[in-house]
Tab-separated table of N, CA, C and O in Angstrom:
chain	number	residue	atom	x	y	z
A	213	UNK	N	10.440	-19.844	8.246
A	213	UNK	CA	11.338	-18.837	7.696
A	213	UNK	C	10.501	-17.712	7.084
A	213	UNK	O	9.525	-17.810	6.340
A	214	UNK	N	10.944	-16.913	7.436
A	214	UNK	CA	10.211	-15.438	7.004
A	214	UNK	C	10.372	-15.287	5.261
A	214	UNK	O	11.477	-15.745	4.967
A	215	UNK	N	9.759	-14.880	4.223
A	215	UNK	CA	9.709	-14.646	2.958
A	215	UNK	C	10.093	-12.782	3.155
A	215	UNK	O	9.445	-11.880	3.686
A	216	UNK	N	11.477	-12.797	2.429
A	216	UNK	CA	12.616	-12.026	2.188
A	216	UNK	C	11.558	-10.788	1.618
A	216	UNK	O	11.705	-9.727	2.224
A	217	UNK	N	10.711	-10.784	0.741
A	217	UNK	CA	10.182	-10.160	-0.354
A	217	UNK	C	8.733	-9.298	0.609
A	217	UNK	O	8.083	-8.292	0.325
A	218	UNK	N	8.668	-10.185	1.723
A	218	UNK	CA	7.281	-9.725	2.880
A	218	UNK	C	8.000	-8.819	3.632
A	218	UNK	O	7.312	-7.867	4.001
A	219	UNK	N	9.638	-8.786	4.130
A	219	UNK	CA	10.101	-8.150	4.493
A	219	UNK	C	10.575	-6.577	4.252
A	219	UNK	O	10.811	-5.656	5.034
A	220	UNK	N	10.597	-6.666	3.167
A	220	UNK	CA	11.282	-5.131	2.459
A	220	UNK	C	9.561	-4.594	2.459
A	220	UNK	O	9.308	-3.684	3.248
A	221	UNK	N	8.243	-5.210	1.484
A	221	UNK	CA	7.256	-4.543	1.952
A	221	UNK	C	6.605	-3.951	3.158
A	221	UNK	O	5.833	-3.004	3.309
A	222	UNK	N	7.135	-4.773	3.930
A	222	UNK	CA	6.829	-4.015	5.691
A	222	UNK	C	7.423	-3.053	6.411
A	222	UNK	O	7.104	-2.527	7.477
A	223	UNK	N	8.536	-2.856	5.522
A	223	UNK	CA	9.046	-1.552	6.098
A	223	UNK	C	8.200	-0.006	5.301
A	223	UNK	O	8.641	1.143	5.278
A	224	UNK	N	7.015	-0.482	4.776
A	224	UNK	CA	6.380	0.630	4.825
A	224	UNK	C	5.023	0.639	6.338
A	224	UNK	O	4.405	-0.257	6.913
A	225	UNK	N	5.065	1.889	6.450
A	225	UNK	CA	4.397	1.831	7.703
A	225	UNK	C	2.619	1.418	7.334
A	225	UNK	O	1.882	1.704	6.391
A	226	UNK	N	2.514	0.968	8.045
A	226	UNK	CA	1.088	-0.027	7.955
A	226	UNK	C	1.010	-0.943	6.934
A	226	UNK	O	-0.030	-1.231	6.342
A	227	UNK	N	2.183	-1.439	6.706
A	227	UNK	CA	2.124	-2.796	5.890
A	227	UNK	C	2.705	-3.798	6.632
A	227	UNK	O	3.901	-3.642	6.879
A	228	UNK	N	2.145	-4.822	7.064
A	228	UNK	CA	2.201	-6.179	7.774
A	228	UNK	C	1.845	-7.270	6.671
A	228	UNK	O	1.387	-7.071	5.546
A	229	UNK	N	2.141	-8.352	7.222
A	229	UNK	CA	2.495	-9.674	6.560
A	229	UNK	C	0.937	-10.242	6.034
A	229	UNK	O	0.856	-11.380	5.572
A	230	UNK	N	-0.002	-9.567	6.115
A	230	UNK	CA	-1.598	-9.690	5.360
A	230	UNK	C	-1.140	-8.467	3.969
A	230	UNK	O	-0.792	-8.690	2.809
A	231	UNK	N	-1.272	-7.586	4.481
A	231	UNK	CA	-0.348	-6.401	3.269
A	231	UNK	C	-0.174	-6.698	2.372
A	231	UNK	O	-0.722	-6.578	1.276
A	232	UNK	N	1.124	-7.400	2.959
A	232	UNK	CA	2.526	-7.762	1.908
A	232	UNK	C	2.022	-8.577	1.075
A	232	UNK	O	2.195	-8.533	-0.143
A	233	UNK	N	1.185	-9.593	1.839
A	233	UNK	CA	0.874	-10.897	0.710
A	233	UNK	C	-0.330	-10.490	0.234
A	233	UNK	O	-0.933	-11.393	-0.345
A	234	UNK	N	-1.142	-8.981	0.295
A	234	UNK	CA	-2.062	-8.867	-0.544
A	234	UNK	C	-1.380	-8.314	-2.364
A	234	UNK	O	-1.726	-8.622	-3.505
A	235	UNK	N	-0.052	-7.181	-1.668
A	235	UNK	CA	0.407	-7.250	-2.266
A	235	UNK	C	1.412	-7.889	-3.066
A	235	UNK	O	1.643	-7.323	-4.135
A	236	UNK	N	2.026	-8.865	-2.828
A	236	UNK	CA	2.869	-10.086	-3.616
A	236	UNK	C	1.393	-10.757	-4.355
A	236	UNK	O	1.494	-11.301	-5.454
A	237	UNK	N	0.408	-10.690	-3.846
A	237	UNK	CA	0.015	-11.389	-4.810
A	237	UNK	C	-0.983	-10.921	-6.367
A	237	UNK	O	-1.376	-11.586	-7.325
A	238	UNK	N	-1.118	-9.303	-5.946
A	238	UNK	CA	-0.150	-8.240	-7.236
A	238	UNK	C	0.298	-8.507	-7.873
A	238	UNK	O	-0.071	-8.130	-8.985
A	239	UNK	N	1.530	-9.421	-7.775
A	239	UNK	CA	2.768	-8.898	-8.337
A	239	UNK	C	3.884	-8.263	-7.956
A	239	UNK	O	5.026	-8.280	-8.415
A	240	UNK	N	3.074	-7.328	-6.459
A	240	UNK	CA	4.144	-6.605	-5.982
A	240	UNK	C	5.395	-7.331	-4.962
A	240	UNK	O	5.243	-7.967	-3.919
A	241	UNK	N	6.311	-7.073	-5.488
A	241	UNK	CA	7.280	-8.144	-4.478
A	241	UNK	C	8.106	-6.882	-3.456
A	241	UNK	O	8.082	-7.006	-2.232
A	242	UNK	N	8.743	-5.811	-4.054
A	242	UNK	CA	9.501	-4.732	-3.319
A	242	UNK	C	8.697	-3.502	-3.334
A	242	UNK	O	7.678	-3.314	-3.998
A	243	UNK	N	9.396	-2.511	-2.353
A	243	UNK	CA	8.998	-1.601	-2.300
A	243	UNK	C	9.002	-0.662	-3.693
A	243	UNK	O	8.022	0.003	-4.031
A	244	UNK	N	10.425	-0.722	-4.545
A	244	UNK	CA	10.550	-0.367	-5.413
A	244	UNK	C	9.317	-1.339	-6.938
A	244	UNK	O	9.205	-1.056	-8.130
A	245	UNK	N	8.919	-2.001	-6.444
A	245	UNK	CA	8.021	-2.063	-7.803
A	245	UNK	C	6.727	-1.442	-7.532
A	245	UNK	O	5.855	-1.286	-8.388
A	246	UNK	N	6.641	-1.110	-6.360
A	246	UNK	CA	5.146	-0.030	-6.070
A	246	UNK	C	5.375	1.614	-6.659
A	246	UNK	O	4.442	2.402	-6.811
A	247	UNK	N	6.626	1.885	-6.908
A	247	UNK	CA	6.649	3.244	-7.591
A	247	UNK	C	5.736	3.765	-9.326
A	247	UNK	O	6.007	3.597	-10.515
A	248	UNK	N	5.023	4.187	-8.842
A	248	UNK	CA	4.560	5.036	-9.870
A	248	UNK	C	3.542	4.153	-10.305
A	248	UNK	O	3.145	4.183	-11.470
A	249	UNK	N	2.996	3.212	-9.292
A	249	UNK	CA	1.816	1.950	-9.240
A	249	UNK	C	0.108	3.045	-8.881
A	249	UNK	O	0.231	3.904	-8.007
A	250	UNK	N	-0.963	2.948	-9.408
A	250	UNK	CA	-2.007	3.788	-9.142
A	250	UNK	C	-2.781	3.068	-7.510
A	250	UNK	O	-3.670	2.262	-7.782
A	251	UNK	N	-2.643	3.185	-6.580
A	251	UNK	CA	-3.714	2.589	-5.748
A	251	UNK	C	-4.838	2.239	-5.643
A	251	UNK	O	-5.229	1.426	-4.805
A	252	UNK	N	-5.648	2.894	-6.616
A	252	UNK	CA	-7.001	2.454	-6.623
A	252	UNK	C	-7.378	1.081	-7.425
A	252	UNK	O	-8.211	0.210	-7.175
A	253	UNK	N	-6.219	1.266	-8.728
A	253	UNK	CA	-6.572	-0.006	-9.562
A	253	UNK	C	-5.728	-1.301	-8.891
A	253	UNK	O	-6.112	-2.469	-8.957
A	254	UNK	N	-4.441	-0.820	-8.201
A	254	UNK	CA	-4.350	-2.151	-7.425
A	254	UNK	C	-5.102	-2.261	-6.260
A	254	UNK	O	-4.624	-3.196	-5.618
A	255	UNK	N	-6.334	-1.614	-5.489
A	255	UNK	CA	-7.378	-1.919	-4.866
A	255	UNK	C	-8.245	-2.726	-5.741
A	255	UNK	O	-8.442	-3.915	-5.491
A	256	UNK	N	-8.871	-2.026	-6.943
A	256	UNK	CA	-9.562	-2.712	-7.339
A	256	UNK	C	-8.909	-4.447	-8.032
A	256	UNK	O	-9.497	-5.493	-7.760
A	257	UNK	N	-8.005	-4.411	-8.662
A	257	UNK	CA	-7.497	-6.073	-8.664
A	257	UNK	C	-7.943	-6.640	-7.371
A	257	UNK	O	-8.800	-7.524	-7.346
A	258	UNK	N	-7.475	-6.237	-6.453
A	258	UNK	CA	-7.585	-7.245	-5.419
A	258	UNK	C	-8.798	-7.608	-4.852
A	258	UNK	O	-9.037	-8.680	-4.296
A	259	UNK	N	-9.835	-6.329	-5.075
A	259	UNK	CA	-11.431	-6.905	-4.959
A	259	UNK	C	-11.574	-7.890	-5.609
A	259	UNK	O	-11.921	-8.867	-4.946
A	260	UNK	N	-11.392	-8.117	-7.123
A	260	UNK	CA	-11.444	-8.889	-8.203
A	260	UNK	C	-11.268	-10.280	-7.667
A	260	UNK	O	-12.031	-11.236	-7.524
A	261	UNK	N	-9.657	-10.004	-7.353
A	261	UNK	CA	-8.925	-11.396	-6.961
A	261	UNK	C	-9.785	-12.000	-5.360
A	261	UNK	O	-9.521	-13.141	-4.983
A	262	UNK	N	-10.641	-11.251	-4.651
A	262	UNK	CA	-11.370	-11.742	-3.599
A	262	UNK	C	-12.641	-12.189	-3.903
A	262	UNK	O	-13.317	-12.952	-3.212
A	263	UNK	N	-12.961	-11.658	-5.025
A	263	UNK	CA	-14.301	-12.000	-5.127
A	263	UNK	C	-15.127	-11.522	-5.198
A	263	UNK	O	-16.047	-11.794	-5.969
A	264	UNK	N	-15.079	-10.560	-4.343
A	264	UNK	CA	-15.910	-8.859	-3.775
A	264	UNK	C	-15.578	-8.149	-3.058
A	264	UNK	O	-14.487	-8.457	-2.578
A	265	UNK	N	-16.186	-6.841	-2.520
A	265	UNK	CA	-15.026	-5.969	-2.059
A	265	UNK	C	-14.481	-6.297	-0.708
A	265	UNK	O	-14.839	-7.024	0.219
A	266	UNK	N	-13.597	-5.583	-0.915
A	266	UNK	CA	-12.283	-5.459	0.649
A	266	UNK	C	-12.575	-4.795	0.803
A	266	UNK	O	-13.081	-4.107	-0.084
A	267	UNK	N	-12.487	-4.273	2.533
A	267	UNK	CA	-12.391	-3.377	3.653
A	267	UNK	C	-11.809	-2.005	2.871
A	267	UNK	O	-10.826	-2.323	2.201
A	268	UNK	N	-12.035	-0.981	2.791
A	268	UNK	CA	-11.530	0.114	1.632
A	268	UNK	C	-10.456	0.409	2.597
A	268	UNK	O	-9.489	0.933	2.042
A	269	UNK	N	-10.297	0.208	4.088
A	269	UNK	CA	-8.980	0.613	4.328
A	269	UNK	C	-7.977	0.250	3.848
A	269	UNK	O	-7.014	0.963	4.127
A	270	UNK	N	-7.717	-0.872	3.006
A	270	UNK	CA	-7.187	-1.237	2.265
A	270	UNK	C	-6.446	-0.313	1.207
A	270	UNK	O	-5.276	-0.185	0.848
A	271	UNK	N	-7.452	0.174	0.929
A	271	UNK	CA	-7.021	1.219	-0.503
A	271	UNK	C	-6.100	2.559	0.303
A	271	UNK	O	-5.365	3.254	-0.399
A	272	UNK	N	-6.209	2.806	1.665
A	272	UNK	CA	-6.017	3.987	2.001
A	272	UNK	C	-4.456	3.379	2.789
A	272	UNK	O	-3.718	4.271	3.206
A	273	UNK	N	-4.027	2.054	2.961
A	273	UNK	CA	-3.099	1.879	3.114
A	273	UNK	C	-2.278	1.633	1.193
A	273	UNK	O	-1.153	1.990	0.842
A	274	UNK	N	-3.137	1.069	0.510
A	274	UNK	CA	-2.149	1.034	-0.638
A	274	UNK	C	-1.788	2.600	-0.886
A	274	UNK	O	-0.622	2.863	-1.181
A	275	UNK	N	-2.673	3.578	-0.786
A	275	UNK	CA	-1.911	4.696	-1.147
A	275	UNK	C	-0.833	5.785	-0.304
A	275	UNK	O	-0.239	6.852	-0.459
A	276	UNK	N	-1.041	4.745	0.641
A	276	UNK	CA	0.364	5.312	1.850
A	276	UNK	C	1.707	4.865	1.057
A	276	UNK	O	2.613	5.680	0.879
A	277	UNK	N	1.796	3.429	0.556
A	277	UNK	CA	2.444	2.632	0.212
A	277	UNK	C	3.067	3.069	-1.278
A	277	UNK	O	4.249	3.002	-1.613
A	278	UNK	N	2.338	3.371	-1.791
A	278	UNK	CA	2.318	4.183	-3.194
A	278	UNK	C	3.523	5.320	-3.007
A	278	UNK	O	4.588	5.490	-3.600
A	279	UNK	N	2.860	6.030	-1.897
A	279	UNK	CA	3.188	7.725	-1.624
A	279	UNK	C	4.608	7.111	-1.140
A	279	UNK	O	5.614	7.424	-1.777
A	280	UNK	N	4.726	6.108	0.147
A	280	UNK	CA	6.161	5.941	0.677
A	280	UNK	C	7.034	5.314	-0.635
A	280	UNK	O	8.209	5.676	-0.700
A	281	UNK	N	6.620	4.559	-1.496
A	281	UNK	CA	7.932	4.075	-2.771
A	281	UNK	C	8.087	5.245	-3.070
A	281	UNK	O	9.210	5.620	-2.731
A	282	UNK	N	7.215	6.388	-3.777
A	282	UNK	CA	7.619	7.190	-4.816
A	282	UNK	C	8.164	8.334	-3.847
A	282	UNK	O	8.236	9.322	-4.578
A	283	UNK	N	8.540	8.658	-2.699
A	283	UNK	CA	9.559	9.684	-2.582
A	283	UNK	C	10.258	9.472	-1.258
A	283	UNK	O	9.823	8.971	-0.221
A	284	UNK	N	11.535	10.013	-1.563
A	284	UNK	CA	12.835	9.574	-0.959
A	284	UNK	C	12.822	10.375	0.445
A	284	UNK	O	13.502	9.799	1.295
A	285	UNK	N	12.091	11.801	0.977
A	285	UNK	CA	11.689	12.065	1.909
A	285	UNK	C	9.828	12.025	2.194
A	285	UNK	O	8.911	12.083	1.375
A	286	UNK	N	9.804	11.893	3.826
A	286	UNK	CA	8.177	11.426	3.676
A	286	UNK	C	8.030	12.364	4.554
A	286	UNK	O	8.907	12.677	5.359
A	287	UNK	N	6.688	12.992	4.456
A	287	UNK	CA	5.770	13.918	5.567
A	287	UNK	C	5.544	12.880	6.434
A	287	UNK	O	5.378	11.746	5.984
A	288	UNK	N	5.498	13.200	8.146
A	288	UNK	CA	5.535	11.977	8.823
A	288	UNK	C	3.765	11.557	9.049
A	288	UNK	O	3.350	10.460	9.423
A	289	UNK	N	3.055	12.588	8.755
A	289	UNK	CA	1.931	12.797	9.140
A	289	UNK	C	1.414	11.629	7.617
A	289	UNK	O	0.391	10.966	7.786
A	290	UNK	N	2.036	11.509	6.506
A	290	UNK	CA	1.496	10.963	5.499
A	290	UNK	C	2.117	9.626	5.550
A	290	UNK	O	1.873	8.823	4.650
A	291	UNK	N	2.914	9.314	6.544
A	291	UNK	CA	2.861	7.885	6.708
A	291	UNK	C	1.998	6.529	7.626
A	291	UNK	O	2.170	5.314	7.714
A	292	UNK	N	0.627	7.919	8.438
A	292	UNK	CA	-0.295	7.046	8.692
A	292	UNK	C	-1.405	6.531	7.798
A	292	UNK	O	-2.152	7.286	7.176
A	293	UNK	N	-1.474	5.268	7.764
A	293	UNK	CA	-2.405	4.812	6.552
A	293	UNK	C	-3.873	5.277	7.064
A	293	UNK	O	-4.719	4.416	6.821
A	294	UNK	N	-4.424	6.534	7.771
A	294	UNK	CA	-5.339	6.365	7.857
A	294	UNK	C	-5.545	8.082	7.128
A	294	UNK	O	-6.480	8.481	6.433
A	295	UNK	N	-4.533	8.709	7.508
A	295	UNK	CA	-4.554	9.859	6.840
A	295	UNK	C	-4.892	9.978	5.207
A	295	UNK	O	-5.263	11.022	4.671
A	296	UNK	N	-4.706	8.811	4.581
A	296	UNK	CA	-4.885	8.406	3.187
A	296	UNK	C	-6.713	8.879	3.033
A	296	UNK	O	-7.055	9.578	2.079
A	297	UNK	N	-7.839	8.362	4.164
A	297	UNK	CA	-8.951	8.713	4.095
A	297	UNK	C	-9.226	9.635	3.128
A	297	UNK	O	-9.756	9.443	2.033
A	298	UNK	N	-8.949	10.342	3.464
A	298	UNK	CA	-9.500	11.618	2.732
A	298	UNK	C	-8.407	12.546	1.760
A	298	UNK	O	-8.653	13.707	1.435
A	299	UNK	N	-7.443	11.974	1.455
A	299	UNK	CA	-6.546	12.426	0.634
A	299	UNK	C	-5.589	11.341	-0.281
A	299	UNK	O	-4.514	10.752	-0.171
A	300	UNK	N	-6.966	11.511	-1.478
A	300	UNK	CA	-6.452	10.052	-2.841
A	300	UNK	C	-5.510	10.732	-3.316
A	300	UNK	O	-4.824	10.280	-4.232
């Protein structure tokens, strides 16, 4: 059975079920508790919580994820997590 809470996180674009459960295990359960969340420091927790660092694409999808909770229309171009690269 699919976890309800992995679901609503994946409807941001480039968040899949590694994502979701990097983020559930955050804290983050919905899309709505990622609003007004900083990306870098929930990057850095999750280095923490690994041990050492993660893949930084990581960080450039949390701040897609960030950007898609906090507004109700999206630039489509800012919903690729790779576009995040170069624009924290």
């Amino acid at each position: 059975m699919t976890n309800p809470t992995h679901n609503d996180l994946q409807r941001i674009p480039g968040v899949g079920p590694s994502i979701a459960a990097d983020l559930q295990g955050l804290g983050i359960d919905t899309v709505a508790e990622l609003r007004g969340e900083d990306p870098e420091r929930l990057y850095r927790r999750l280095c923490v919580q690994a041990g050492g660092p993660v893949d930084r694409c990581v960080l450039y999808v949390f701040r897609c994820a960030v950007y898609f909770a906090d507004n109700a229309v999206h630039e489509p171009e800012k919903l690729k997590w790779w576009y995040w690269k170069d624009h924290p």
